[in-house]
Amino acid sequence: MYQTSYHRASSVNEAVTMLSGTSEGKYVSGGMTLIATMKQRLASPSDLVDLRHIPDITGIKVEARRVTIGAATTHAEVAASSALRAVCPAICTLAGVIGDPHVRHMGTIGGSVANNDPAADYPAAMLALDARIVTDKREIPADDFFTGLFETALDDGELITALRFEAPDKAAYTKFRNPASRYAMTGVFVAKGAGGVRVAVTGAGADGVFRHSGMEQALSANWSPAAISGVTVDPSGLMADLHATAEYRANLVKVMAKRAVAEAG
Ligand SMILES: Cc1cc2nc3c(=O)[nH]c(=O)nc-3n(C[C@H](O)[C@H](O)[C@H](O)COP(=O)(O)OP(=O)(O)OC[C@H]3O[C@@H](n4cnc5c(N)ncnc54)[C@H](O)[C@@H]3O)c2cc1C
């Protein structure tokens, strides 16, 4: 047995102060990963600081094509947002295929990005959309944020407050689901916007989410599923586990990317 104290924060400052006063405390948002990890005794935080009751970090704002999603916004809220769907339907589609209804109504975008599970969906969107991860201290470009398996650029106690990006001209996300967990065995998010073409892959990389420069170059020259046929996906940096070999995942990356480009139109 171990003891955990629960704290409910009502502002970002209060949450940061509460956590700094703990010995080994953790933020909890949807709890969909953290509570399960605690039940398995893989984590035993001294304190939990609950972020779900901080109004400043919930909700979705769309101003022209500038999108800001509060960190404590649930996957279900992202999936259902008509304002967001009007400018970037791909991220609504992505949120709608995360886990199951229970996970979507509890899990949050900030929790998913902070956790950086190598098979999670949002990290691919953040990378392909060239998003900024906004924290209580700074803004971190997605390219610098995801640093490895379950690793991010967040400092100890740093709190994600929002995710921000410019809606692209075209984007889509397709994933091959693990039929048991519904996590991505491979998921590909493609986006074409003012900054060019970006292709991000989740569920396949041995070091977690990554961009595929070969596909980005091919699609910059010719935005069509056919352009991907000539691109090589090297299996050597990919994950191999009981679900799929690295070679199988390499093939899935191409198949998912082609489908995503076709869907983006
Ligand atoms: C059965 C099941 C199926 C799932 N399927 C999928 C799937 O298909 N695709 C997918 O992407 N995910 C899936 N998930 C994970 C789900 O999306 C979780 O919601 C997500 O991983 C974590 O979000 P959370 O809000 O629950 O975070 P929590 O579990 O509360 O926290 C996770 C971690 O993030 C930290 N944290 C939380 N919020 C912040 C913040 N604002 N700033 C800094 N740190 C923070 C916490 O301290 C903790 O370390 C699944 C989960 C389950 C249980």
PDB file of C-alpha atoms in Angstrom, residues 3-259:
ATOM      1  CA  GLN A   3      -0.769   6.816   0.208  1.00  0.00           C
ATOM      2  CA  THR A   4      -1.670   9.456  -2.382  1.00  0.00           C
ATOM      3  CA  SER A   5      -3.147  12.850  -1.549  1.00  0.00           C
ATOM      4  CA  TYR A   6      -5.602  14.447  -3.973  1.00  0.00           C
ATOM      5  CA  HIS A   7      -5.663  18.211  -4.688  1.00  0.00           C
ATOM      6  CA  ARG A   8      -8.104  20.044  -6.914  1.00  0.00           C
ATOM      7  CA  ALA A   9      -6.650  23.135  -8.603  1.00  0.00           C
ATOM      8  CA  SER A  10      -8.816  25.957  -9.885  1.00  0.00           C
ATOM      9  CA  SER A  11      -6.137  27.934 -11.737  1.00  0.00           C
ATOM     10  CA  VAL A  12      -2.860  27.248 -13.533  1.00  0.00           C
ATOM     11  CA  ASN A  13      -0.862  29.104 -10.875  1.00  0.00           C
ATOM     12  CA  GLU A  14      -2.545  27.159  -8.120  1.00  0.00           C
ATOM     13  CA  ALA A  15      -1.803  23.837  -9.864  1.00  0.00           C
ATOM     14  CA  VAL A  16       1.882  24.699 -10.341  1.00  0.00           C
ATOM     15  CA  THR A  17       2.206  25.871  -6.716  1.00  0.00           C
ATOM     16  CA  MET A  18       0.415  22.780  -5.417  1.00  0.00           C
ATOM     17  CA  LEU A  19       2.696  20.449  -7.359  1.00  0.00           C
ATOM     18  CA  SER A  20       5.860  22.274  -6.303  1.00  0.00           C
ATOM     19  CA  GLY A  21       4.939  21.666  -2.665  1.00  0.00           C
ATOM     20  CA  THR A  22       4.807  17.870  -3.078  1.00  0.00           C
ATOM     21  CA  SER A  23       7.606  15.328  -2.824  1.00  0.00           C
ATOM     22  CA  GLU A  24       6.697  13.189  -5.847  1.00  0.00           C
ATOM     23  CA  GLY A  25       3.452  14.629  -7.077  1.00  0.00           C
ATOM     24  CA  LYS A  26       1.937  14.406 -10.553  1.00  0.00           C
ATOM     25  CA  TYR A  27      -0.690  16.282 -12.490  1.00  0.00           C
ATOM     26  CA  VAL A  28      -3.752  14.221 -13.346  1.00  0.00           C
ATOM     27  CA  SER A  29      -6.025  15.220 -16.197  1.00  0.00           C
ATOM     28  CA  GLY A  30      -8.282  12.515 -17.646  1.00  0.00           C
ATOM     29  CA  GLY A  31      -6.478   9.848 -15.604  1.00  0.00           C
ATOM     30  CA  MET A  32      -6.860   7.404 -18.499  1.00  0.00           C
ATOM     31  CA  THR A  33      -3.155   6.613 -18.464  1.00  0.00           C
ATOM     32  CA  LEU A  34      -2.013   7.701 -15.013  1.00  0.00           C
ATOM     33  CA  ILE A  35      -4.710   5.997 -12.935  1.00  0.00           C
ATOM     34  CA  ALA A  36      -4.252   2.745 -14.865  1.00  0.00           C
ATOM     35  CA  THR A  37      -0.495   2.985 -14.281  1.00  0.00           C
ATOM     36  CA  MET A  38      -1.061   3.549 -10.555  1.00  0.00           C
ATOM     37  CA  LYS A  39      -3.387   0.556 -10.377  1.00  0.00           C
ATOM     38  CA  GLN A  40      -0.634  -1.568 -11.897  1.00  0.00           C
ATOM     39  CA  ARG A  41       1.816  -0.153  -9.307  1.00  0.00           C
ATOM     40  CA  LEU A  42       4.003   1.216 -12.086  1.00  0.00           C
ATOM     41  CA  ALA A  43       3.582   4.704 -10.615  1.00  0.00           C
ATOM     42  CA  SER A  44       3.016   5.709  -7.003  1.00  0.00           C
ATOM     43  CA  PRO A  45       2.831   9.513  -6.842  1.00  0.00           C
ATOM     44  CA  SER A  46       2.742  11.105  -3.389  1.00  0.00           C
ATOM     45  CA  ASP A  47       0.119  13.603  -4.624  1.00  0.00           C
ATOM     46  CA  LEU A  48      -2.233  14.103  -7.548  1.00  0.00           C
ATOM     47  CA  VAL A  49      -3.021  17.646  -8.682  1.00  0.00           C
ATOM     48  CA  ASP A  50      -6.256  17.544 -10.671  1.00  0.00           C
ATOM     49  CA  LEU A  51      -6.309  19.838 -13.736  1.00  0.00           C
ATOM     50  CA  ARG A  52      -9.873  19.173 -14.869  1.00  0.00           C
ATOM     51  CA  HIS A  53     -11.446  22.060 -12.995  1.00  0.00           C
ATOM     52  CA  ILE A  54      -9.307  24.879 -14.398  1.00  0.00           C
ATOM     53  CA  PRO A  55     -11.536  26.886 -16.755  1.00  0.00           C
ATOM     54  CA  ASP A  56      -8.554  28.612 -18.437  1.00  0.00           C
ATOM     55  CA  ILE A  57      -7.247  25.344 -19.913  1.00  0.00           C
ATOM     56  CA  THR A  58     -10.459  23.901 -21.298  1.00  0.00           C
ATOM     57  CA  GLY A  59     -12.277  24.580 -24.549  1.00  0.00           C
ATOM     58  CA  ILE A  60     -11.543  25.247 -28.203  1.00  0.00           C
ATOM     59  CA  LYS A  61     -10.987  28.659 -29.788  1.00  0.00           C
ATOM     60  CA  VAL A  62     -10.936  29.167 -33.567  1.00  0.00           C
ATOM     61  CA  GLU A  63     -10.034  32.691 -34.738  1.00  0.00           C
ATOM     62  CA  ALA A  64      -9.963  32.796 -38.560  1.00  0.00           C
ATOM     63  CA  ARG A  65      -7.623  29.796 -39.109  1.00  0.00           C
ATOM     64  CA  ARG A  66      -5.788  30.041 -35.806  1.00  0.00           C
ATOM     65  CA  VAL A  67      -6.743  27.173 -33.503  1.00  0.00           C
ATOM     66  CA  THR A  68      -6.167  26.989 -29.741  1.00  0.00           C
ATOM     67  CA  ILE A  69      -7.242  23.879 -27.840  1.00  0.00           C
ATOM     68  CA  GLY A  70      -7.080  23.979 -24.050  1.00  0.00           C
ATOM     69  CA  ALA A  71      -4.999  21.170 -22.558  1.00  0.00           C
ATOM     70  CA  ALA A  72      -7.854  19.805 -20.443  1.00  0.00           C
ATOM     71  CA  THR A  73     -10.201  19.523 -23.440  1.00  0.00           C
ATOM     72  CA  THR A  74     -11.415  15.956 -23.824  1.00  0.00           C
ATOM     73  CA  HIS A  75     -11.067  13.894 -26.978  1.00  0.00           C
ATOM     74  CA  ALA A  76     -14.892  13.808 -27.224  1.00  0.00           C
ATOM     75  CA  GLU A  77     -15.042  17.632 -27.188  1.00  0.00           C
ATOM     76  CA  VAL A  78     -12.443  17.836 -29.972  1.00  0.00           C
ATOM     77  CA  ALA A  79     -14.307  15.209 -32.018  1.00  0.00           C
ATOM     78  CA  ALA A  80     -17.619  17.080 -31.651  1.00  0.00           C
ATOM     79  CA  SER A  81     -16.438  20.657 -32.247  1.00  0.00           C
ATOM     80  CA  SER A  82     -18.137  22.130 -35.310  1.00  0.00           C
ATOM     81  CA  ALA A  83     -15.878  25.230 -35.210  1.00  0.00           C
ATOM     82  CA  LEU A  84     -12.822  23.011 -35.376  1.00  0.00           C
ATOM     83  CA  ARG A  85     -14.327  20.713 -38.002  1.00  0.00           C
ATOM     84  CA  ALA A  86     -14.931  23.755 -40.227  1.00  0.00           C
ATOM     85  CA  VAL A  87     -11.190  24.535 -40.430  1.00  0.00           C
ATOM     86  CA  CYS A  88      -9.425  21.242 -39.625  1.00  0.00           C
ATOM     87  CA  PRO A  89     -11.709  18.200 -39.833  1.00  0.00           C
ATOM     88  CA  ALA A  90      -8.699  15.854 -39.653  1.00  0.00           C
ATOM     89  CA  ILE A  91      -8.096  16.528 -35.960  1.00  0.00           C
ATOM     90  CA  CYS A  92     -11.786  15.897 -35.174  1.00  0.00           C
ATOM     91  CA  THR A  93     -11.584  12.592 -37.040  1.00  0.00           C
ATOM     92  CA  LEU A  94      -8.431  11.678 -35.120  1.00  0.00           C
ATOM     93  CA  ALA A  95     -10.048  12.452 -31.749  1.00  0.00           C
ATOM     94  CA  GLY A  96     -13.071  10.358 -32.722  1.00  0.00           C
ATOM     95  CA  VAL A  97     -10.985   7.202 -33.244  1.00  0.00           C
ATOM     96  CA  ILE A  98      -9.106   7.330 -29.931  1.00  0.00           C
ATOM     97  CA  GLY A  99      -9.907   4.339 -27.709  1.00  0.00           C
ATOM     98  CA  ASP A 100     -13.567   3.953 -26.845  1.00  0.00           C
ATOM     99  CA  PRO A 101     -16.324   6.362 -25.682  1.00  0.00           C
ATOM    100  CA  HIS A 102     -15.213   6.150 -22.036  1.00  0.00           C
ATOM    101  CA  VAL A 103     -11.616   7.038 -22.917  1.00  0.00           C
ATOM    102  CA  ARG A 104     -12.769   9.836 -25.225  1.00  0.00           C
ATOM    103  CA  HIS A 105     -14.972  11.421 -22.554  1.00  0.00           C
ATOM    104  CA  MET A 106     -12.273  11.347 -19.856  1.00  0.00           C
ATOM    105  CA  GLY A 107      -8.939  11.546 -21.702  1.00  0.00           C
ATOM    106  CA  THR A 108      -7.577  14.972 -22.635  1.00  0.00           C
ATOM    107  CA  ILE A 109      -5.380  16.317 -25.395  1.00  0.00           C
ATOM    108  CA  GLY A 110      -2.905  17.787 -22.895  1.00  0.00           C
ATOM    109  CA  GLY A 111      -2.586  14.464 -21.073  1.00  0.00           C
ATOM    110  CA  SER A 112      -2.040  12.595 -24.313  1.00  0.00           C
ATOM    111  CA  VAL A 113       0.636  15.002 -25.554  1.00  0.00           C
ATOM    112  CA  ALA A 114       2.395  15.103 -22.148  1.00  0.00           C
ATOM    113  CA  ASN A 115       2.379  11.309 -21.964  1.00  0.00           C
ATOM    114  CA  ASN A 116       3.786  10.867 -25.510  1.00  0.00           C
ATOM    115  CA  ASP A 117       2.899   7.197 -25.815  1.00  0.00           C
ATOM    116  CA  PRO A 118       4.636   5.910 -28.983  1.00  0.00           C
ATOM    117  CA  ALA A 119       1.275   4.641 -30.284  1.00  0.00           C
ATOM    118  CA  ALA A 120      -0.844   7.679 -29.330  1.00  0.00           C
ATOM    119  CA  ASP A 121      -2.654   9.629 -32.030  1.00  0.00           C
ATOM    120  CA  TYR A 122      -2.306  13.308 -31.034  1.00  0.00           C
ATOM    121  CA  PRO A 123       1.506  13.459 -31.207  1.00  0.00           C
ATOM    122  CA  ALA A 124       1.267  12.763 -34.963  1.00  0.00           C
ATOM    123  CA  ALA A 125      -1.244  15.601 -35.385  1.00  0.00           C
ATOM    124  CA  MET A 126       0.875  18.037 -33.374  1.00  0.00           C
ATOM    125  CA  LEU A 127       3.952  17.257 -35.446  1.00  0.00           C
ATOM    126  CA  ALA A 128       2.207  17.350 -38.841  1.00  0.00           C
ATOM    127  CA  LEU A 129       0.321  20.551 -37.979  1.00  0.00           C
ATOM    128  CA  ASP A 130       3.554  22.233 -36.790  1.00  0.00           C
ATOM    129  CA  ALA A 131       1.749  22.968 -33.527  1.00  0.00           C
ATOM    130  CA  ARG A 132       3.048  24.929 -30.564  1.00  0.00           C
ATOM    131  CA  ILE A 133       2.781  23.273 -27.167  1.00  0.00           C
ATOM    132  CA  VAL A 134       1.928  26.140 -24.814  1.00  0.00           C
ATOM    133  CA  THR A 135       2.954  25.705 -21.188  1.00  0.00           C
ATOM    134  CA  ASP A 136       2.832  27.828 -18.041  1.00  0.00           C
ATOM    135  CA  LYS A 137       6.366  29.004 -18.937  1.00  0.00           C
ATOM    136  CA  ARG A 138       6.837  29.051 -22.741  1.00  0.00           C
ATOM    137  CA  GLU A 139       5.764  27.808 -26.192  1.00  0.00           C
ATOM    138  CA  ILE A 140       7.534  24.726 -27.523  1.00  0.00           C
ATOM    139  CA  PRO A 141       7.427  23.826 -31.254  1.00  0.00           C
ATOM    140  CA  ALA A 142       6.191  20.262 -31.742  1.00  0.00           C
ATOM    141  CA  ASP A 143       9.435  19.491 -33.621  1.00  0.00           C
ATOM    142  CA  ASP A 144      11.331  20.048 -30.338  1.00  0.00           C
ATOM    143  CA  PHE A 145       8.731  18.640 -27.964  1.00  0.00           C
ATOM    144  CA  PHE A 146       8.607  14.875 -28.588  1.00  0.00           C
ATOM    145  CA  THR A 147      12.031  13.636 -27.551  1.00  0.00           C
ATOM    146  CA  GLY A 148      11.603   9.833 -27.307  1.00  0.00           C
ATOM    147  CA  LEU A 149       9.414   7.051 -25.924  1.00  0.00           C
ATOM    148  CA  PHE A 150       7.192   8.650 -23.261  1.00  0.00           C
ATOM    149  CA  GLU A 151       9.712  11.534 -23.184  1.00  0.00           C
ATOM    150  CA  THR A 152       9.062  15.201 -23.881  1.00  0.00           C
ATOM    151  CA  ALA A 153      10.825  18.547 -23.546  1.00  0.00           C
ATOM    152  CA  LEU A 154       8.695  19.413 -20.481  1.00  0.00           C
ATOM    153  CA  ASP A 155      10.640  20.347 -17.359  1.00  0.00           C
ATOM    154  CA  ASP A 156       9.642  18.915 -13.986  1.00  0.00           C
ATOM    155  CA  GLY A 157       6.382  20.523 -12.905  1.00  0.00           C
ATOM    156  CA  GLU A 158       5.853  22.304 -16.245  1.00  0.00           C
ATOM    157  CA  LEU A 159       2.184  22.332 -17.147  1.00  0.00           C
ATOM    158  CA  ILE A 160       0.757  22.256 -20.676  1.00  0.00           C
ATOM    159  CA  THR A 161      -1.983  24.859 -20.912  1.00  0.00           C
ATOM    160  CA  ALA A 162      -2.903  24.697 -24.624  1.00  0.00           C
ATOM    161  CA  LEU A 163      -2.056  23.395 -28.084  1.00  0.00           C
ATOM    162  CA  ARG A 164      -1.972  25.958 -30.883  1.00  0.00           C
ATOM    163  CA  PHE A 165      -1.703  25.714 -34.683  1.00  0.00           C
ATOM    164  CA  GLU A 166      -2.719  27.334 -37.972  1.00  0.00           C
ATOM    165  CA  ALA A 167      -5.299  25.211 -39.760  1.00  0.00           C
ATOM    166  CA  PRO A 168      -3.737  23.697 -42.903  1.00  0.00           C
ATOM    167  CA  ASP A 169      -5.223  23.864 -46.407  1.00  0.00           C
ATOM    168  CA  LYS A 170      -5.506  20.082 -46.536  1.00  0.00           C
ATOM    169  CA  ALA A 171      -5.008  17.394 -43.908  1.00  0.00           C
ATOM    170  CA  ALA A 172      -6.082  13.882 -42.996  1.00  0.00           C
ATOM    171  CA  TYR A 173      -5.260  11.159 -40.493  1.00  0.00           C
ATOM    172  CA  THR A 174      -5.594   7.439 -41.032  1.00  0.00           C
ATOM    173  CA  LYS A 175      -4.633   4.715 -38.621  1.00  0.00           C
ATOM    174  CA  PHE A 176      -4.426   0.971 -38.578  1.00  0.00           C
ATOM    175  CA  ARG A 177      -5.831   0.131 -35.173  1.00  0.00           C
ATOM    176  CA  ASN A 178      -4.617  -2.532 -32.864  1.00  0.00           C
ATOM    177  CA  PRO A 179      -7.898  -4.441 -32.597  1.00  0.00           C
ATOM    178  CA  ALA A 180      -7.457  -5.051 -28.852  1.00  0.00           C
ATOM    179  CA  SER A 181      -6.244  -1.684 -27.514  1.00  0.00           C
ATOM    180  CA  ARG A 182      -7.396   0.555 -30.397  1.00  0.00           C
ATOM    181  CA  TYR A 183      -4.068   2.372 -30.214  1.00  0.00           C
ATOM    182  CA  ALA A 184      -2.323   2.930 -33.557  1.00  0.00           C
ATOM    183  CA  MET A 185      -0.263   0.030 -34.881  1.00  0.00           C
ATOM    184  CA  THR A 186       0.593   2.696 -37.420  1.00  0.00           C
ATOM    185  CA  GLY A 187      -1.060   6.054 -37.943  1.00  0.00           C
ATOM    186  CA  VAL A 188      -0.130   8.741 -40.459  1.00  0.00           C
ATOM    187  CA  PHE A 189      -1.145  12.405 -40.343  1.00  0.00           C
ATOM    188  CA  VAL A 190      -0.523  14.403 -43.536  1.00  0.00           C
ATOM    189  CA  ALA A 191      -0.903  18.177 -43.754  1.00  0.00           C
ATOM    190  CA  LYS A 192      -0.339  20.740 -46.497  1.00  0.00           C
ATOM    191  CA  GLY A 193      -0.283  24.386 -45.512  1.00  0.00           C
ATOM    192  CA  ALA A 194       1.577  27.665 -45.797  1.00  0.00           C
ATOM    193  CA  GLY A 195       4.706  26.055 -44.347  1.00  0.00           C
ATOM    194  CA  GLY A 196       4.683  23.194 -46.882  1.00  0.00           C
ATOM    195  CA  VAL A 197       3.896  19.493 -46.558  1.00  0.00           C
ATOM    196  CA  ARG A 198       4.389  17.655 -43.277  1.00  0.00           C
ATOM    197  CA  VAL A 199       3.942  13.904 -42.734  1.00  0.00           C
ATOM    198  CA  ALA A 200       4.028  12.478 -39.208  1.00  0.00           C
ATOM    199  CA  VAL A 201       3.935   8.804 -38.262  1.00  0.00           C
ATOM    200  CA  THR A 202       2.862   7.318 -34.931  1.00  0.00           C
ATOM    201  CA  GLY A 203       2.687   3.735 -33.678  1.00  0.00           C
ATOM    202  CA  ALA A 204       5.612   2.622 -35.817  1.00  0.00           C
ATOM    203  CA  GLY A 205       8.789   4.406 -34.732  1.00  0.00           C
ATOM    204  CA  ALA A 206      11.121   2.674 -32.268  1.00  0.00           C
ATOM    205  CA  ASP A 207      11.709   6.133 -30.733  1.00  0.00           C
ATOM    206  CA  GLY A 208       8.102   7.251 -30.968  1.00  0.00           C
ATOM    207  CA  VAL A 209       6.449   9.712 -33.319  1.00  0.00           C
ATOM    208  CA  PHE A 210       8.522  10.967 -36.275  1.00  0.00           C
ATOM    209  CA  ARG A 211       8.320  12.928 -39.526  1.00  0.00           C
ATOM    210  CA  HIS A 212       9.049  11.165 -42.811  1.00  0.00           C
ATOM    211  CA  SER A 213      11.151  13.502 -44.967  1.00  0.00           C
ATOM    212  CA  GLY A 214      11.035  11.226 -48.037  1.00  0.00           C
ATOM    213  CA  MET A 215       7.268  11.377 -48.138  1.00  0.00           C
ATOM    214  CA  GLU A 216       7.273  15.120 -47.455  1.00  0.00           C
ATOM    215  CA  GLN A 217       9.549  15.695 -50.458  1.00  0.00           C
ATOM    216  CA  ALA A 218       7.525  13.405 -52.730  1.00  0.00           C
ATOM    217  CA  LEU A 219       4.234  15.016 -51.731  1.00  0.00           C
ATOM    218  CA  SER A 220       5.638  18.540 -52.066  1.00  0.00           C
ATOM    219  CA  ALA A 221       6.440  17.735 -55.697  1.00  0.00           C
ATOM    220  CA  ASN A 222       3.192  15.908 -56.357  1.00  0.00           C
ATOM    221  CA  TRP A 223       0.350  15.867 -53.831  1.00  0.00           C
ATOM    222  CA  SER A 224      -1.182  12.513 -54.728  1.00  0.00           C
ATOM    223  CA  PRO A 225      -1.269   8.975 -53.303  1.00  0.00           C
ATOM    224  CA  ALA A 226       0.742   7.806 -56.328  1.00  0.00           C
ATOM    225  CA  ALA A 227       3.688   9.983 -55.250  1.00  0.00           C
ATOM    226  CA  ILE A 228       4.123   7.776 -52.173  1.00  0.00           C
ATOM    227  CA  SER A 229       4.577   4.582 -54.220  1.00  0.00           C
ATOM    228  CA  GLY A 230       8.159   5.499 -55.087  1.00  0.00           C
ATOM    229  CA  VAL A 231       9.160   6.372 -51.498  1.00  0.00           C
ATOM    230  CA  THR A 232      11.150   3.866 -49.460  1.00  0.00           C
ATOM    231  CA  VAL A 233      10.284   3.395 -45.795  1.00  0.00           C
ATOM    232  CA  ASP A 234      13.275   1.917 -43.991  1.00  0.00           C
ATOM    233  CA  PRO A 235      12.155  -0.692 -41.427  1.00  0.00           C
ATOM    234  CA  SER A 236      15.411  -0.443 -39.466  1.00  0.00           C
ATOM    235  CA  GLY A 237      14.163   2.384 -37.201  1.00  0.00           C
ATOM    236  CA  LEU A 238      10.717   0.885 -36.703  1.00  0.00           C
ATOM    237  CA  MET A 239       9.120  -0.988 -33.828  1.00  0.00           C
ATOM    238  CA  ALA A 240       8.838  -4.770 -33.877  1.00  0.00           C
ATOM    239  CA  ASP A 241       6.642  -6.491 -31.288  1.00  0.00           C
ATOM    240  CA  LEU A 242       4.109  -9.277 -30.947  1.00  0.00           C
ATOM    241  CA  HIS A 243       1.611  -7.262 -32.977  1.00  0.00           C
ATOM    242  CA  ALA A 244       3.715  -6.651 -36.090  1.00  0.00           C
ATOM    243  CA  THR A 245       7.227  -6.861 -37.484  1.00  0.00           C
ATOM    244  CA  ALA A 246       9.155  -3.738 -38.473  1.00  0.00           C
ATOM    245  CA  GLU A 247       8.747  -4.714 -42.159  1.00  0.00           C
ATOM    246  CA  TYR A 248       4.982  -5.012 -41.737  1.00  0.00           C
ATOM    247  CA  ARG A 249       4.864  -1.575 -40.095  1.00  0.00           C
ATOM    248  CA  ALA A 250       7.021  -0.104 -42.887  1.00  0.00           C
ATOM    249  CA  ASN A 251       4.425  -1.275 -45.378  1.00  0.00           C
ATOM    250  CA  LEU A 252       1.614   0.070 -43.193  1.00  0.00           C
ATOM    251  CA  VAL A 253       3.261   3.510 -43.125  1.00  0.00           C
ATOM    252  CA  LYS A 254       2.985   3.703 -46.915  1.00  0.00           C
ATOM    253  CA  VAL A 255      -0.536   2.316 -47.032  1.00  0.00           C
ATOM    254  CA  MET A 256      -1.785   4.682 -44.308  1.00  0.00           C
ATOM    255  CA  ALA A 257      -0.033   7.664 -45.933  1.00  0.00           C
ATOM    256  CA  LYS A 258      -1.626   6.920 -49.322  1.00  0.00           C
ATOM    257  CA  ARG A 259      -5.052   6.667 -47.725  1.00  0.00           C
TER     258      ARG A 259
END
